[in-house]
Amino acid sequence: KAIINDSLKQVIDFYIKVCKYYGIANGIETFKLNTPDLYISQYASYFYQLDMFYRQAVSSYAELDITKRTTKVEEVKEKLDVNYASLINELNLEWVRCIKELGTGFETITSVERQPDFYKNHLQNIKLKTVVIVSDAFRYEMAQELLQILSGKKHVATLTPALAMLPTETKYCKPSLLPHQTLVCTGNDLEVDGKVLNSTEMRTLQLNQYNADSMCINYDTLMTLSKSEKREI
């Protein structure tokens, strides 16, 4: 009976992730699609796996014992990096080409909702207690991986993509999730109903104008509270 030590298991895990990546990469016939909606549906159902398996492979590589990073392992990692960079560059170029050819930019996208419509579409008419977790820079492919974990634990979880605002920076996108009548860019800030909501307290005040029985709280602050305080929230 063969005994595989932990170091060898890490190398094998790295190769498995690399193989999964190439399994997806080699199955892609073309990145040249006809509409932005097709790009979104293809990414949400298939292309996202390029990002997911590449990230997982890089993570496995980073965990390798430095003595196990043999010449062959380094060669595989280098080829993986080049292949991924090439494919993602091609995907991005074709996406931009498609947007330009249609001539109306993101206005042609009809298959997904817009980020500023989040409150209206998902929270405005809900009567049950609801928690919204806003996680910065949480990529779609990572959400897909989380969905798989939740589904494996008998949770009922669903995932749908949405079109983010531009530029996709926290100070612009995060406030747009709150209820509002107007969103206006003024210099380097985004005004929500005429106000720059640059603190948790100000975001709570904005939310209370639309739902009095609600609040915003920072995760780090929440974790410092006692069990009874958390339960009250």
PDB file of C-alpha atoms in Angstrom:
ATOM      1  CA  LYS A   1       0.000   0.000   0.000  1.00  0.00           C
ATOM      2  CA  ALA A   2       1.550   3.282  -1.098  1.00  0.00           C
ATOM      3  CA  ILE A   3       1.855   6.069   1.439  1.00  0.00           C
ATOM      4  CA  ILE A   4       1.645   9.615   0.066  1.00  0.00           C
ATOM      5  CA  ASN A   5       3.088  12.269   2.338  1.00  0.00           C
ATOM      6  CA  ASP A   6       1.586  15.734   2.725  1.00  0.00           C
ATOM      7  CA  SER A   7       4.155  17.428   0.483  1.00  0.00           C
ATOM      8  CA  LEU A   8       3.404  15.077  -2.392  1.00  0.00           C
ATOM      9  CA  LYS A   9      -0.332  15.552  -1.840  1.00  0.00           C
ATOM     10  CA  GLN A  10       0.179  19.294  -2.297  1.00  0.00           C
ATOM     11  CA  VAL A  11       1.973  18.747  -5.602  1.00  0.00           C
ATOM     12  CA  ILE A  12      -0.771  16.394  -6.781  1.00  0.00           C
ATOM     13  CA  ASP A  13      -3.434  18.914  -5.740  1.00  0.00           C
ATOM     14  CA  PHE A  14      -1.651  21.608  -7.779  1.00  0.00           C
ATOM     15  CA  TYR A  15      -1.575  19.383 -10.864  1.00  0.00           C
ATOM     16  CA  ILE A  16      -5.259  18.503 -10.412  1.00  0.00           C
ATOM     17  CA  LYS A  17      -6.209  22.194 -10.339  1.00  0.00           C
ATOM     18  CA  VAL A  18      -4.089  22.844 -13.427  1.00  0.00           C
ATOM     19  CA  CYS A  19      -5.775  19.955 -15.247  1.00  0.00           C
ATOM     20  CA  LYS A  20      -9.210  21.301 -14.333  1.00  0.00           C
ATOM     21  CA  TYR A  21      -8.215  24.684 -15.733  1.00  0.00           C
ATOM     22  CA  TYR A  22      -7.054  23.220 -19.052  1.00  0.00           C
ATOM     23  CA  GLY A  23     -10.189  21.074 -19.195  1.00  0.00           C
ATOM     24  CA  ILE A  24     -12.205  24.297 -19.343  1.00  0.00           C
ATOM     25  CA  ALA A  25      -9.727  26.256 -21.488  1.00  0.00           C
ATOM     26  CA  ASN A  26      -9.474  23.546 -24.142  1.00  0.00           C
ATOM     27  CA  GLY A  27     -13.250  23.312 -24.346  1.00  0.00           C
ATOM     28  CA  ILE A  28     -13.666  26.937 -25.452  1.00  0.00           C
ATOM     29  CA  GLU A  29     -14.082  27.134 -29.224  1.00  0.00           C
ATOM     30  CA  THR A  30     -14.288  30.912 -29.541  1.00  0.00           C
ATOM     31  CA  PHE A  31     -14.552  34.155 -27.584  1.00  0.00           C
ATOM     32  CA  LYS A  32     -16.175  35.910 -30.545  1.00  0.00           C
ATOM     33  CA  LEU A  33     -19.852  36.285 -29.636  1.00  0.00           C
ATOM     34  CA  ASN A  34     -22.573  38.447 -31.158  1.00  0.00           C
ATOM     35  CA  THR A  35     -24.037  40.366 -28.213  1.00  0.00           C
ATOM     36  CA  PRO A  36     -23.024  41.548 -24.718  1.00  0.00           C
ATOM     37  CA  ASP A  37     -25.875  39.464 -23.280  1.00  0.00           C
ATOM     38  CA  LEU A  38     -24.272  36.346 -24.753  1.00  0.00           C
ATOM     39  CA  TYR A  39     -20.962  37.212 -23.091  1.00  0.00           C
ATOM     40  CA  ILE A  40     -22.689  37.569 -19.737  1.00  0.00           C
ATOM     41  CA  SER A  41     -24.588  34.279 -20.044  1.00  0.00           C
ATOM     42  CA  GLN A  42     -21.479  32.442 -21.239  1.00  0.00           C
ATOM     43  CA  TYR A  43     -19.357  33.841 -18.434  1.00  0.00           C
ATOM     44  CA  ALA A  44     -21.995  33.061 -15.810  1.00  0.00           C
ATOM     45  CA  SER A  45     -22.383  29.467 -17.022  1.00  0.00           C
ATOM     46  CA  TYR A  46     -18.892  28.537 -18.283  1.00  0.00           C
ATOM     47  CA  PHE A  47     -16.156  31.143 -18.745  1.00  0.00           C
ATOM     48  CA  TYR A  48     -16.031  31.935 -14.996  1.00  0.00           C
ATOM     49  CA  GLN A  49     -14.364  28.562 -14.473  1.00  0.00           C
ATOM     50  CA  LEU A  50     -11.211  29.895 -16.148  1.00  0.00           C
ATOM     51  CA  ASP A  51     -10.843  32.419 -13.330  1.00  0.00           C
ATOM     52  CA  MET A  52     -11.876  29.966 -10.623  1.00  0.00           C
ATOM     53  CA  PHE A  53      -9.549  27.100 -11.523  1.00  0.00           C
ATOM     54  CA  TYR A  54      -6.658  29.450 -12.276  1.00  0.00           C
ATOM     55  CA  ARG A  55      -7.071  31.076  -8.845  1.00  0.00           C
ATOM     56  CA  GLN A  56      -7.269  27.668  -7.193  1.00  0.00           C
ATOM     57  CA  ALA A  57      -4.146  26.476  -9.044  1.00  0.00           C
ATOM     58  CA  VAL A  58      -2.188  29.581  -8.032  1.00  0.00           C
ATOM     59  CA  SER A  59      -3.354  29.117  -4.439  1.00  0.00           C
ATOM     60  CA  SER A  60      -2.216  25.468  -4.474  1.00  0.00           C
ATOM     61  CA  TYR A  61       1.133  26.525  -5.920  1.00  0.00           C
ATOM     62  CA  ALA A  62       1.602  29.141  -3.202  1.00  0.00           C
ATOM     63  CA  GLU A  63       1.044  26.478  -0.530  1.00  0.00           C
ATOM     64  CA  LEU A  64       3.740  24.181  -1.940  1.00  0.00           C
ATOM     65  CA  ASP A  65       6.800  23.493   0.165  1.00  0.00           C
ATOM     66  CA  ILE A  66       9.586  25.479  -1.503  1.00  0.00           C
ATOM     67  CA  THR A  67      11.613  22.265  -1.871  1.00  0.00           C
ATOM     68  CA  LYS A  68       8.781  20.732  -3.921  1.00  0.00           C
ATOM     69  CA  ARG A  69       8.804  23.500  -6.505  1.00  0.00           C
ATOM     70  CA  THR A  70      10.846  21.433  -8.917  1.00  0.00           C
ATOM     71  CA  THR A  71      11.863  22.541 -12.388  1.00  0.00           C
ATOM     72  CA  LYS A  72       8.873  20.650 -13.799  1.00  0.00           C
ATOM     73  CA  VAL A  73       6.449  22.278 -11.354  1.00  0.00           C
ATOM     74  CA  GLU A  74       7.843  25.722 -12.190  1.00  0.00           C
ATOM     75  CA  GLU A  75       7.508  24.967 -15.909  1.00  0.00           C
ATOM     76  CA  VAL A  76       3.862  23.933 -15.500  1.00  0.00           C
ATOM     77  CA  LYS A  77       3.138  27.074 -13.454  1.00  0.00           C
ATOM     78  CA  GLU A  78       4.818  29.348 -16.015  1.00  0.00           C
ATOM     79  CA  LYS A  79       2.875  27.824 -18.919  1.00  0.00           C
ATOM     80  CA  LEU A  80      -0.337  28.127 -16.905  1.00  0.00           C
ATOM     81  CA  ASP A  81       0.287  31.850 -16.297  1.00  0.00           C
ATOM     82  CA  VAL A  82       0.978  32.499 -19.978  1.00  0.00           C
ATOM     83  CA  ASN A  83      -2.071  30.539 -21.131  1.00  0.00           C
ATOM     84  CA  TYR A  84      -4.404  32.247 -18.669  1.00  0.00           C
ATOM     85  CA  ALA A  85      -3.118  35.739 -19.485  1.00  0.00           C
ATOM     86  CA  SER A  86      -3.505  35.062 -23.204  1.00  0.00           C
ATOM     87  CA  LEU A  87      -7.056  33.712 -22.940  1.00  0.00           C
ATOM     88  CA  ILE A  88      -8.324  36.434 -20.605  1.00  0.00           C
ATOM     89  CA  ASN A  89      -6.765  39.113 -22.818  1.00  0.00           C
ATOM     90  CA  GLU A  90      -8.528  37.617 -25.841  1.00  0.00           C
ATOM     91  CA  LEU A  91     -11.823  37.473 -23.954  1.00  0.00           C
ATOM     92  CA  ASN A  92     -11.500  41.109 -22.873  1.00  0.00           C
ATOM     93  CA  LEU A  93     -10.628  42.293 -26.382  1.00  0.00           C
ATOM     94  CA  GLU A  94     -13.568  40.465 -27.936  1.00  0.00           C
ATOM     95  CA  TRP A  95     -15.910  41.824 -25.256  1.00  0.00           C
ATOM     96  CA  VAL A  96     -14.777  45.399 -25.987  1.00  0.00           C
ATOM     97  CA  ARG A  97     -15.070  44.771 -29.738  1.00  0.00           C
ATOM     98  CA  CYS A  98     -18.650  43.590 -29.315  1.00  0.00           C
ATOM     99  CA  ILE A  99     -19.587  46.611 -27.184  1.00  0.00           C
ATOM    100  CA  LYS A 100     -18.064  49.004 -29.748  1.00  0.00           C
ATOM    101  CA  GLU A 101     -19.641  47.337 -32.782  1.00  0.00           C
ATOM    102  CA  LEU A 102     -23.143  47.688 -31.384  1.00  0.00           C
ATOM    103  CA  GLY A 103     -22.468  51.351 -30.728  1.00  0.00           C
ATOM    104  CA  THR A 104     -24.749  51.825 -27.708  1.00  0.00           C
ATOM    105  CA  GLY A 105     -22.493  50.455 -24.969  1.00  0.00           C
ATOM    106  CA  PHE A 106     -24.031  48.808 -21.942  1.00  0.00           C
ATOM    107  CA  GLU A 107     -27.503  49.994 -22.901  1.00  0.00           C
ATOM    108  CA  THR A 108     -27.747  46.919 -25.125  1.00  0.00           C
ATOM    109  CA  ILE A 109     -27.543  44.627 -22.072  1.00  0.00           C
ATOM    110  CA  THR A 110     -31.009  43.422 -21.096  1.00  0.00           C
ATOM    111  CA  SER A 111     -30.412  40.026 -19.485  1.00  0.00           C
ATOM    112  CA  VAL A 112     -29.285  41.243 -16.051  1.00  0.00           C
ATOM    113  CA  GLU A 113     -30.358  43.913 -13.615  1.00  0.00           C
ATOM    114  CA  ARG A 114     -28.357  47.067 -12.844  1.00  0.00           C
ATOM    115  CA  GLN A 115     -26.556  47.479  -9.557  1.00  0.00           C
ATOM    116  CA  PRO A 116     -28.490  50.654  -8.568  1.00  0.00           C
ATOM    117  CA  ASP A 117     -31.748  48.657  -8.802  1.00  0.00           C
ATOM    118  CA  PHE A 118     -30.694  46.227  -6.062  1.00  0.00           C
ATOM    119  CA  TYR A 119     -32.797  47.691  -3.238  1.00  0.00           C
ATOM    120  CA  LYS A 120     -35.853  48.233  -5.420  1.00  0.00           C
ATOM    121  CA  ASN A 121     -35.730  44.712  -6.871  1.00  0.00           C
ATOM    122  CA  HIS A 122     -34.835  42.707  -3.778  1.00  0.00           C
ATOM    123  CA  LEU A 123     -35.651  44.597  -0.566  1.00  0.00           C
ATOM    124  CA  GLN A 124     -38.253  47.285  -1.092  1.00  0.00           C
ATOM    125  CA  ASN A 125     -41.302  45.088  -0.548  1.00  0.00           C
ATOM    126  CA  ILE A 126     -39.862  42.432   1.769  1.00  0.00           C
ATOM    127  CA  LYS A 127     -41.612  42.186   5.146  1.00  0.00           C
ATOM    128  CA  LEU A 128     -39.337  39.575   6.745  1.00  0.00           C
ATOM    129  CA  LYS A 129     -36.155  40.373   8.634  1.00  0.00           C
ATOM    130  CA  THR A 130     -33.421  40.416   6.013  1.00  0.00           C
ATOM    131  CA  VAL A 131     -29.637  40.634   6.211  1.00  0.00           C
ATOM    132  CA  VAL A 132     -27.581  41.988   3.313  1.00  0.00           C
ATOM    133  CA  ILE A 133     -23.849  41.304   3.421  1.00  0.00           C
ATOM    134  CA  VAL A 134     -21.805  43.629   1.230  1.00  0.00           C
ATOM    135  CA  SER A 135     -18.422  42.041   0.530  1.00  0.00           C
ATOM    136  CA  ASP A 136     -15.939  44.206  -1.354  1.00  0.00           C
ATOM    137  CA  ALA A 137     -14.136  42.732  -4.397  1.00  0.00           C
ATOM    138  CA  PHE A 138     -15.987  39.410  -4.114  1.00  0.00           C
ATOM    139  CA  ARG A 139     -15.651  38.170  -7.673  1.00  0.00           C
ATOM    140  CA  TYR A 140     -18.403  36.242  -9.458  1.00  0.00           C
ATOM    141  CA  GLU A 141     -16.278  33.099  -9.763  1.00  0.00           C
ATOM    142  CA  MET A 142     -15.669  33.151  -5.989  1.00  0.00           C
ATOM    143  CA  ALA A 143     -19.407  33.486  -5.425  1.00  0.00           C
ATOM    144  CA  GLN A 144     -19.882  30.400  -7.610  1.00  0.00           C
ATOM    145  CA  GLU A 145     -17.457  28.480  -5.409  1.00  0.00           C
ATOM    146  CA  LEU A 146     -19.273  29.637  -2.271  1.00  0.00           C
ATOM    147  CA  LEU A 147     -22.559  28.558  -3.851  1.00  0.00           C
ATOM    148  CA  GLN A 148     -21.165  25.046  -4.327  1.00  0.00           C
ATOM    149  CA  ILE A 149     -20.119  24.910  -0.663  1.00  0.00           C
ATOM    150  CA  LEU A 150     -23.505  26.125   0.569  1.00  0.00           C
ATOM    151  CA  SER A 151     -25.373  23.693  -1.668  1.00  0.00           C
ATOM    152  CA  GLY A 152     -23.309  20.843  -0.241  1.00  0.00           C
ATOM    153  CA  LYS A 153     -24.490  21.753   3.252  1.00  0.00           C
ATOM    154  CA  LYS A 154     -28.214  21.529   2.486  1.00  0.00           C
ATOM    155  CA  HIS A 155     -28.674  25.279   2.194  1.00  0.00           C
ATOM    156  CA  VAL A 156     -30.933  26.687  -0.511  1.00  0.00           C
ATOM    157  CA  ALA A 157     -28.726  29.150  -2.382  1.00  0.00           C
ATOM    158  CA  THR A 158     -29.035  30.860  -5.757  1.00  0.00           C
ATOM    159  CA  LEU A 159     -26.769  33.177  -7.707  1.00  0.00           C
ATOM    160  CA  THR A 160     -27.579  35.692 -10.428  1.00  0.00           C
ATOM    161  CA  PRO A 161     -25.195  38.183 -12.071  1.00  0.00           C
ATOM    162  CA  ALA A 162     -25.803  41.924 -12.201  1.00  0.00           C
ATOM    163  CA  LEU A 163     -24.234  44.806 -14.103  1.00  0.00           C
ATOM    164  CA  ALA A 164     -21.983  46.908 -11.879  1.00  0.00           C
ATOM    165  CA  MET A 165     -21.664  50.666 -12.124  1.00  0.00           C
ATOM    166  CA  LEU A 166     -18.639  52.273 -13.760  1.00  0.00           C
ATOM    167  CA  PRO A 167     -16.081  52.849 -12.484  1.00  0.00           C
ATOM    168  CA  THR A 168     -16.262  49.662 -10.420  1.00  0.00           C
ATOM    169  CA  GLU A 169     -14.794  51.216  -7.275  1.00  0.00           C
ATOM    170  CA  THR A 170     -16.202  50.770  -3.799  1.00  0.00           C
ATOM    171  CA  LYS A 171     -16.941  54.460  -3.193  1.00  0.00           C
ATOM    172  CA  TYR A 172     -19.190  54.536  -6.281  1.00  0.00           C
ATOM    173  CA  CYS A 173     -20.735  51.061  -6.299  1.00  0.00           C
ATOM    174  CA  LYS A 174     -21.371  50.457  -2.597  1.00  0.00           C
ATOM    175  CA  PRO A 175     -23.619  53.504  -1.983  1.00  0.00           C
ATOM    176  CA  SER A 176     -25.684  52.628  -5.070  1.00  0.00           C
ATOM    177  CA  LEU A 177     -26.993  49.529  -3.276  1.00  0.00           C
ATOM    178  CA  LEU A 178     -28.899  51.724  -0.837  1.00  0.00           C
ATOM    179  CA  PRO A 179     -32.431  52.973  -1.585  1.00  0.00           C
ATOM    180  CA  HIS A 180     -32.387  56.255  -3.489  1.00  0.00           C
ATOM    181  CA  GLN A 181     -34.121  58.588  -5.883  1.00  0.00           C
ATOM    182  CA  THR A 182     -30.992  60.012  -7.528  1.00  0.00           C
ATOM    183  CA  LEU A 183     -27.350  59.062  -8.014  1.00  0.00           C
ATOM    184  CA  VAL A 184     -25.011  61.802  -9.210  1.00  0.00           C
ATOM    185  CA  CYS A 185     -21.230  61.705  -9.692  1.00  0.00           C
ATOM    186  CA  THR A 186     -19.612  64.925  -8.418  1.00  0.00           C
ATOM    187  CA  GLY A 187     -15.870  64.929  -8.913  1.00  0.00           C
ATOM    188  CA  ASN A 188     -14.493  61.922  -7.065  1.00  0.00           C
ATOM    189  CA  ASP A 189     -17.676  61.144  -5.106  1.00  0.00           C
ATOM    190  CA  LEU A 190     -21.127  59.706  -5.678  1.00  0.00           C
ATOM    191  CA  GLU A 191     -24.021  61.664  -4.218  1.00  0.00           C
ATOM    192  CA  VAL A 192     -27.028  59.607  -3.097  1.00  0.00           C
ATOM    193  CA  ASP A 193     -30.119  61.807  -2.990  1.00  0.00           C
ATOM    194  CA  GLY A 194     -27.755  64.790  -2.865  1.00  0.00           C
ATOM    195  CA  LYS A 195     -25.500  63.469  -0.072  1.00  0.00           C
ATOM    196  CA  VAL A 196     -22.084  61.764  -0.001  1.00  0.00           C
ATOM    197  CA  LEU A 197     -22.575  58.767   2.306  1.00  0.00           C
ATOM    198  CA  ASN A 198     -18.995  58.333   3.496  1.00  0.00           C
ATOM    199  CA  SER A 199     -19.731  56.788   6.903  1.00  0.00           C
ATOM    200  CA  THR A 200     -21.767  53.912   8.330  1.00  0.00           C
ATOM    201  CA  GLU A 201     -23.865  56.409  10.300  1.00  0.00           C
ATOM    202  CA  MET A 202     -24.772  58.380   7.173  1.00  0.00           C
ATOM    203  CA  ARG A 203     -25.661  55.198   5.296  1.00  0.00           C
ATOM    204  CA  THR A 204     -27.944  54.176   8.165  1.00  0.00           C
ATOM    205  CA  LEU A 205     -29.688  57.569   8.023  1.00  0.00           C
ATOM    206  CA  GLN A 206     -30.202  57.128   4.276  1.00  0.00           C
ATOM    207  CA  LEU A 207     -31.611  53.637   4.766  1.00  0.00           C
ATOM    208  CA  ASN A 208     -33.919  54.821   7.571  1.00  0.00           C
ATOM    209  CA  GLN A 209     -35.593  57.289   5.220  1.00  0.00           C
ATOM    210  CA  TYR A 210     -36.933  54.319   3.258  1.00  0.00           C
ATOM    211  CA  ASN A 211     -37.146  51.733   6.040  1.00  0.00           C
ATOM    212  CA  ALA A 212     -37.226  53.087   9.598  1.00  0.00           C
ATOM    213  CA  ASP A 213     -36.651  49.665  11.157  1.00  0.00           C
ATOM    214  CA  SER A 214     -33.216  49.096   9.625  1.00  0.00           C
ATOM    215  CA  MET A 215     -29.531  49.784  10.153  1.00  0.00           C
ATOM    216  CA  CYS A 216     -26.045  49.487   8.647  1.00  0.00           C
ATOM    217  CA  ILE A 217     -23.175  48.075  10.668  1.00  0.00           C
ATOM    218  CA  ASN A 218     -19.531  47.345   9.918  1.00  0.00           C
ATOM    219  CA  TYR A 219     -18.577  43.663  10.172  1.00  0.00           C
ATOM    220  CA  ASP A 220     -15.622  44.334  12.490  1.00  0.00           C
ATOM    221  CA  THR A 221     -17.898  46.309  14.813  1.00  0.00           C
ATOM    222  CA  LEU A 222     -20.483  43.525  14.776  1.00  0.00           C
ATOM    223  CA  MET A 223     -17.860  40.959  15.808  1.00  0.00           C
ATOM    224  CA  THR A 224     -16.936  42.972  18.929  1.00  0.00           C
ATOM    225  CA  LEU A 225     -20.482  42.780  20.309  1.00  0.00           C
ATOM    226  CA  SER A 226     -21.724  40.295  22.885  1.00  0.00           C
ATOM    227  CA  LYS A 227     -24.095  37.476  21.956  1.00  0.00           C
ATOM    228  CA  SER A 228     -27.070  39.320  23.420  1.00  0.00           C
ATOM    229  CA  GLU A 229     -26.174  42.514  21.513  1.00  0.00           C
ATOM    230  CA  LYS A 230     -25.827  40.586  18.265  1.00  0.00           C
ATOM    231  CA  ARG A 231     -29.150  38.879  18.907  1.00  0.00           C
ATOM    232  CA  GLU A 232     -30.813  42.263  19.445  1.00  0.00           C
ATOM    233  CA  ILE A 233     -29.481  43.471  16.088  1.00  0.00           C
TER     234      ILE A 233
END
